[in-house]
Every structure is written in C-alpha cells, then in structure tokens.
Amino acid sequence: MNEDLVKQFWQQFVSERPELANEDTPYKVEYFGDGEAMARELLDLIKAGEKTATCSLYRMYEYHDEKVADEGSFNIVTDYQGNPEAIIRITDIDIIPFRSIPEDIAEKEGEGDQSYEYWYEAHENFFSREMDSISETFEDDLPVVVEQFDLVYKQ
C-alpha cells in the first residue's frame, strides 16, 4: 500500500465532501478478493455502483484479531497493489451463518450473473480457500459478516 497516495486520496475526499468526514475521521484501507484479477473486478463493480455489499468469514476476523467494522465507518478500497480508487461507507452489518444469507445479498454483491446459485458457489469456493490458508475446514454454518455499503467517492 502506498500510504502517501492513500492519505492524499482521503484528503481529496474530505475537501470535496466535508459533510461526510474530516481529516481525523478514521478509515480502513483494503482491497477485496484474494488476488489481483479478483481485486480489480470487485473494485470496478464498486465504482460502477453494481456492488453494494460484501461478505467475509467471521473466523478470519478472529484469526487476524481484527474488529468488525461499525455502521457508518469508511473504507478506502484499493486495487491489489494498494492504489486507492474508491471510498465506501458501511450502512448495515449483520453476522449470520453462511447458509442463511438472504438471496438479495447475491444481487447486491453484483458478481457473475447476480444469481444466488452463482454467489453461493463462488463464495463457498472463496471461503474454502481462506479456511485452507489457516489449516481449517469451511462449513456452511460458519458465521459470515455481511456488510452493505454506499459508494461515497471514486477516482
């Protein structure tokens, strides 16, 4: 991640949208997905306004000792190399078992054909890779953090 670029991006955002945040407002910096191509695809969907939700395994928050975001918090979304391109604001957070995630989340995630079947299979594969990376096994009753968000700034 290029910290200088991220700081400049945040400063540009707060100067253009001072009603939303200021320089002292906390934010998280992240890319979505687990590889360069996926990060690019998901970032492009966010910037196009087609992706307004994301899901993460709660187990990964535990494993990395990270806190789940709060509603109203900001994320600077980068490409895989850490270049900032979008800022989202979390509007809703739920933690529910993977198998209980409602079908409308598939459409809000904006991926593939936006069907629940596509979403389920893609996320089952993704979450299985994540669990493999920590030598654990994915089960469909594992809790998932479902974040819905608004795009508030893009480059």
PDB file of C-alpha atoms in Angstrom:
ATOM      1  CA  MET A   1       0.000   0.000   0.000  1.00  0.00           C
ATOM      2  CA  ASN A   2       1.225   3.477  -0.825  1.00  0.00           C
ATOM      3  CA  GLU A   3       0.475   5.401   2.366  1.00  0.00           C
ATOM      4  CA  ASP A   4       1.133   8.784   0.755  1.00  0.00           C
ATOM      5  CA  LEU A   5      -1.321   8.094  -2.076  1.00  0.00           C
ATOM      6  CA  VAL A   6      -3.916   6.863   0.419  1.00  0.00           C
ATOM      7  CA  LYS A   7      -3.536   9.987   2.574  1.00  0.00           C
ATOM      8  CA  GLN A   8      -3.777  12.239  -0.498  1.00  0.00           C
ATOM      9  CA  PHE A   9      -6.875  10.365  -1.660  1.00  0.00           C
ATOM     10  CA  TRP A  10      -8.515  10.769   1.766  1.00  0.00           C
ATOM     11  CA  GLN A  11      -7.631  14.482   1.878  1.00  0.00           C
ATOM     12  CA  GLN A  12      -9.115  14.971  -1.587  1.00  0.00           C
ATOM     13  CA  PHE A  13     -12.292  13.207  -0.439  1.00  0.00           C
ATOM     14  CA  VAL A  14     -12.717  15.277   2.738  1.00  0.00           C
ATOM     15  CA  SER A  15     -12.063  18.520   0.855  1.00  0.00           C
ATOM     16  CA  GLU A  16     -14.778  17.629  -1.678  1.00  0.00           C
ATOM     17  CA  ARG A  17     -17.209  16.008   0.792  1.00  0.00           C
ATOM     18  CA  PRO A  18     -16.671  17.799   4.149  1.00  0.00           C
ATOM     19  CA  GLU A  19     -20.239  16.992   5.193  1.00  0.00           C
ATOM     20  CA  LEU A  20     -19.251  13.298   5.403  1.00  0.00           C
ATOM     21  CA  ALA A  21     -15.839  13.287   7.050  1.00  0.00           C
ATOM     22  CA  ASN A  22     -12.770  15.256   8.055  1.00  0.00           C
ATOM     23  CA  GLU A  23      -9.056  14.520   8.133  1.00  0.00           C
ATOM     24  CA  ASP A  24      -9.349  12.965  11.596  1.00  0.00           C
ATOM     25  CA  THR A  25     -12.185  10.593  10.693  1.00  0.00           C
ATOM     26  CA  PRO A  26     -10.879   7.019  10.968  1.00  0.00           C
ATOM     27  CA  TYR A  27     -10.901   4.740   7.957  1.00  0.00           C
ATOM     28  CA  LYS A  28      -9.733   1.286   6.949  1.00  0.00           C
ATOM     29  CA  VAL A  29      -7.742   0.543   3.788  1.00  0.00           C
ATOM     30  CA  GLU A  30      -8.353  -2.716   1.935  1.00  0.00           C
ATOM     31  CA  TYR A  31      -8.742  -4.473  -1.373  1.00  0.00           C
ATOM     32  CA  PHE A  32     -11.481  -7.030  -1.986  1.00  0.00           C
ATOM     33  CA  GLY A  33     -10.842 -10.637  -3.029  1.00  0.00           C
ATOM     34  CA  ASP A  34      -7.774 -12.829  -2.877  1.00  0.00           C
ATOM     35  CA  GLY A  35      -5.829 -11.979  -5.986  1.00  0.00           C
ATOM     36  CA  GLU A  36      -5.043  -9.233  -8.465  1.00  0.00           C
ATOM     37  CA  ALA A  37      -7.727 -10.098 -11.033  1.00  0.00           C
ATOM     38  CA  MET A  38     -10.461 -10.519  -8.413  1.00  0.00           C
ATOM     39  CA  ALA A  39      -9.468  -7.289  -6.659  1.00  0.00           C
ATOM     40  CA  ARG A  40      -9.710  -5.406  -9.972  1.00  0.00           C
ATOM     41  CA  GLU A  41     -13.068  -6.963 -10.871  1.00  0.00           C
ATOM     42  CA  LEU A  42     -14.628  -6.203  -7.482  1.00  0.00           C
ATOM     43  CA  LEU A  43     -13.243  -2.666  -7.379  1.00  0.00           C
ATOM     44  CA  ASP A  44     -14.665  -1.983 -10.840  1.00  0.00           C
ATOM     45  CA  LEU A  45     -18.070  -3.289  -9.706  1.00  0.00           C
ATOM     46  CA  ILE A  46     -17.950  -0.968  -6.684  1.00  0.00           C
ATOM     47  CA  LYS A  47     -17.010   2.032  -8.808  1.00  0.00           C
ATOM     48  CA  ALA A  48     -19.823   1.235 -11.262  1.00  0.00           C
ATOM     49  CA  GLY A  49     -22.312   1.134  -8.389  1.00  0.00           C
ATOM     50  CA  GLU A  50     -23.133  -2.510  -9.070  1.00  0.00           C
ATOM     51  CA  LYS A  51     -21.533  -3.900  -5.896  1.00  0.00           C
ATOM     52  CA  THR A  52     -23.108  -2.543  -2.697  1.00  0.00           C
ATOM     53  CA  ALA A  53     -22.429  -5.473  -0.358  1.00  0.00           C
ATOM     54  CA  THR A  54     -19.644  -7.825   0.609  1.00  0.00           C
ATOM     55  CA  CYS A  55     -19.304 -10.900   2.802  1.00  0.00           C
ATOM     56  CA  SER A  56     -16.382 -12.045   4.927  1.00  0.00           C
ATOM     57  CA  LEU A  57     -15.845 -15.028   7.165  1.00  0.00           C
ATOM     58  CA  TYR A  58     -16.085 -14.001  10.808  1.00  0.00           C
ATOM     59  CA  ARG A  59     -13.442 -16.640  11.531  1.00  0.00           C
ATOM     60  CA  MET A  60     -10.885 -14.596   9.588  1.00  0.00           C
ATOM     61  CA  TYR A  61     -11.543 -11.580  11.815  1.00  0.00           C
ATOM     62  CA  GLU A  62     -10.897 -13.803  14.815  1.00  0.00           C
ATOM     63  CA  TYR A  63      -7.789 -15.361  13.284  1.00  0.00           C
ATOM     64  CA  HIS A  64      -6.259 -11.972  12.430  1.00  0.00           C
ATOM     65  CA  ASP A  65      -7.511 -10.369  15.666  1.00  0.00           C
ATOM     66  CA  GLU A  66      -9.405  -7.707  13.716  1.00  0.00           C
ATOM     67  CA  LYS A  67     -12.507  -5.803  14.722  1.00  0.00           C
ATOM     68  CA  VAL A  68     -15.652  -5.944  12.587  1.00  0.00           C
ATOM     69  CA  ALA A  69     -16.423  -2.526  11.103  1.00  0.00           C
ATOM     70  CA  ASP A  70     -19.063  -0.291  12.613  1.00  0.00           C
ATOM     71  CA  GLU A  71     -22.018   1.040  10.682  1.00  0.00           C
ATOM     72  CA  GLY A  72     -21.090   4.459   9.371  1.00  0.00           C
ATOM     73  CA  SER A  73     -17.386   3.668   9.103  1.00  0.00           C
ATOM     74  CA  PHE A  74     -15.350   4.330   5.962  1.00  0.00           C
ATOM     75  CA  ASN A  75     -13.176   2.020   3.870  1.00  0.00           C
ATOM     76  CA  ILE A  76     -10.749   3.155   1.207  1.00  0.00           C
ATOM     77  CA  VAL A  77     -10.853   0.426  -1.425  1.00  0.00           C
ATOM     78  CA  THR A  78      -7.657  -0.109  -3.383  1.00  0.00           C
ATOM     79  CA  ASP A  79      -6.506  -2.241  -6.244  1.00  0.00           C
ATOM     80  CA  TYR A  80      -4.300  -5.223  -5.416  1.00  0.00           C
ATOM     81  CA  GLN A  81      -1.181  -3.026  -5.432  1.00  0.00           C
ATOM     82  CA  GLY A  82      -2.693  -0.682  -2.845  1.00  0.00           C
ATOM     83  CA  ASN A  83      -3.604   2.226  -5.096  1.00  0.00           C
ATOM     84  CA  PRO A  84      -6.762   3.932  -3.736  1.00  0.00           C
ATOM     85  CA  GLU A  85      -9.696   4.261  -6.123  1.00  0.00           C
ATOM     86  CA  ALA A  86     -12.911   4.334  -4.077  1.00  0.00           C
ATOM     87  CA  ILE A  87     -14.302   5.155  -0.664  1.00  0.00           C
ATOM     88  CA  ILE A  88     -17.296   3.321   0.735  1.00  0.00           C
ATOM     89  CA  ARG A  89     -19.335   3.955   3.857  1.00  0.00           C
ATOM     90  CA  ILE A  90     -20.775   0.962   5.716  1.00  0.00           C
ATOM     91  CA  THR A  91     -24.557   1.270   6.055  1.00  0.00           C
ATOM     92  CA  ASP A  92     -25.514  -2.101   7.533  1.00  0.00           C
ATOM     93  CA  ILE A  93     -23.727  -5.028   9.168  1.00  0.00           C
ATOM     94  CA  ASP A  94     -25.107  -8.454  10.011  1.00  0.00           C
ATOM     95  CA  ILE A  95     -23.349 -11.595  11.209  1.00  0.00           C
ATOM     96  CA  ILE A  96     -25.233 -14.700  10.117  1.00  0.00           C
ATOM     97  CA  PRO A  97     -24.442 -18.298   9.145  1.00  0.00           C
ATOM     98  CA  PHE A  98     -23.298 -18.670   5.533  1.00  0.00           C
ATOM     99  CA  ARG A  99     -26.192 -20.953   4.639  1.00  0.00           C
ATOM    100  CA  SER A 100     -28.702 -18.396   5.998  1.00  0.00           C
ATOM    101  CA  ILE A 101     -27.595 -15.396   3.958  1.00  0.00           C
ATOM    102  CA  PRO A 102     -30.634 -13.988   2.134  1.00  0.00           C
ATOM    103  CA  GLU A 103     -30.826 -14.211  -1.645  1.00  0.00           C
ATOM    104  CA  ASP A 104     -30.948 -10.443  -2.154  1.00  0.00           C
ATOM    105  CA  ILE A 105     -27.337 -10.217  -0.963  1.00  0.00           C
ATOM    106  CA  ALA A 106     -26.248 -12.056  -4.133  1.00  0.00           C
ATOM    107  CA  GLU A 107     -27.687  -9.257  -6.247  1.00  0.00           C
ATOM    108  CA  LYS A 108     -26.154  -6.573  -4.008  1.00  0.00           C
ATOM    109  CA  GLU A 109     -22.734  -8.231  -4.307  1.00  0.00           C
ATOM    110  CA  GLY A 110     -23.038  -7.646  -8.070  1.00  0.00           C
ATOM    111  CA  GLU A 111     -20.846 -10.561  -9.123  1.00  0.00           C
ATOM    112  CA  GLY A 112     -21.285 -13.003 -12.016  1.00  0.00           C
ATOM    113  CA  ASP A 113     -24.897 -13.286 -13.153  1.00  0.00           C
ATOM    114  CA  GLN A 114     -26.042 -11.975  -9.745  1.00  0.00           C
ATOM    115  CA  SER A 115     -27.946 -15.192  -9.077  1.00  0.00           C
ATOM    116  CA  TYR A 116     -27.945 -16.778  -5.649  1.00  0.00           C
ATOM    117  CA  GLU A 117     -26.583 -20.012  -7.125  1.00  0.00           C
ATOM    118  CA  TYR A 118     -23.574 -18.246  -8.663  1.00  0.00           C
ATOM    119  CA  TRP A 119     -22.991 -16.260  -5.471  1.00  0.00           C
ATOM    120  CA  TYR A 120     -23.226 -19.343  -3.235  1.00  0.00           C
ATOM    121  CA  GLU A 121     -20.779 -21.409  -5.286  1.00  0.00           C
ATOM    122  CA  ALA A 122     -18.278 -18.561  -5.741  1.00  0.00           C
ATOM    123  CA  HIS A 123     -18.318 -17.716  -2.029  1.00  0.00           C
ATOM    124  CA  GLU A 124     -18.164 -21.345  -0.935  1.00  0.00           C
ATOM    125  CA  ASN A 125     -15.005 -21.691  -3.062  1.00  0.00           C
ATOM    126  CA  PHE A 126     -13.535 -18.422  -1.790  1.00  0.00           C
ATOM    127  CA  PHE A 127     -14.268 -19.185   1.864  1.00  0.00           C
ATOM    128  CA  SER A 128     -12.868 -22.702   1.454  1.00  0.00           C
ATOM    129  CA  ARG A 129      -9.591 -21.210   0.167  1.00  0.00           C
ATOM    130  CA  GLU A 130      -9.486 -18.832   3.121  1.00  0.00           C
ATOM    131  CA  MET A 131     -10.071 -21.600   5.638  1.00  0.00           C
ATOM    132  CA  ASP A 132      -7.458 -23.775   3.919  1.00  0.00           C
ATOM    133  CA  SER A 133      -4.975 -20.910   4.334  1.00  0.00           C
ATOM    134  CA  ILE A 134      -5.298 -21.235   8.131  1.00  0.00           C
ATOM    135  CA  SER A 135      -5.462 -25.052   8.066  1.00  0.00           C
ATOM    136  CA  GLU A 136      -9.151 -25.178   8.919  1.00  0.00           C
ATOM    137  CA  THR A 137     -12.180 -26.531   7.065  1.00  0.00           C
ATOM    138  CA  PHE A 138     -15.054 -24.480   5.708  1.00  0.00           C
ATOM    139  CA  GLU A 139     -18.535 -25.446   6.934  1.00  0.00           C
ATOM    140  CA  ASP A 140     -21.713 -23.791   5.698  1.00  0.00           C
ATOM    141  CA  ASP A 141     -22.851 -22.948   9.234  1.00  0.00           C
ATOM    142  CA  LEU A 142     -19.852 -20.680   9.872  1.00  0.00           C
ATOM    143  CA  PRO A 143     -20.796 -17.069  10.655  1.00  0.00           C
ATOM    144  CA  VAL A 144     -20.310 -14.539   7.897  1.00  0.00           C
ATOM    145  CA  VAL A 145     -20.058 -10.761   8.238  1.00  0.00           C
ATOM    146  CA  VAL A 146     -22.415  -9.202   5.691  1.00  0.00           C
ATOM    147  CA  GLU A 147     -21.591  -5.551   5.058  1.00  0.00           C
ATOM    148  CA  GLN A 148     -23.772  -3.313   2.930  1.00  0.00           C
ATOM    149  CA  PHE A 149     -22.319  -0.003   1.833  1.00  0.00           C
ATOM    150  CA  ASP A 150     -22.681   3.131  -0.239  1.00  0.00           C
ATOM    151  CA  LEU A 151     -20.052   4.369  -2.664  1.00  0.00           C
ATOM    152  CA  VAL A 152     -19.292   7.894  -1.477  1.00  0.00           C
ATOM    153  CA  TYR A 153     -16.226   8.731  -3.580  1.00  0.00           C
ATOM    154  CA  LYS A 154     -14.301   7.352  -6.541  1.00  0.00           C
ATOM    155  CA  GLN A 155     -11.411   8.216  -8.767  1.00  0.00           C
TER     156      GLN A 155
END
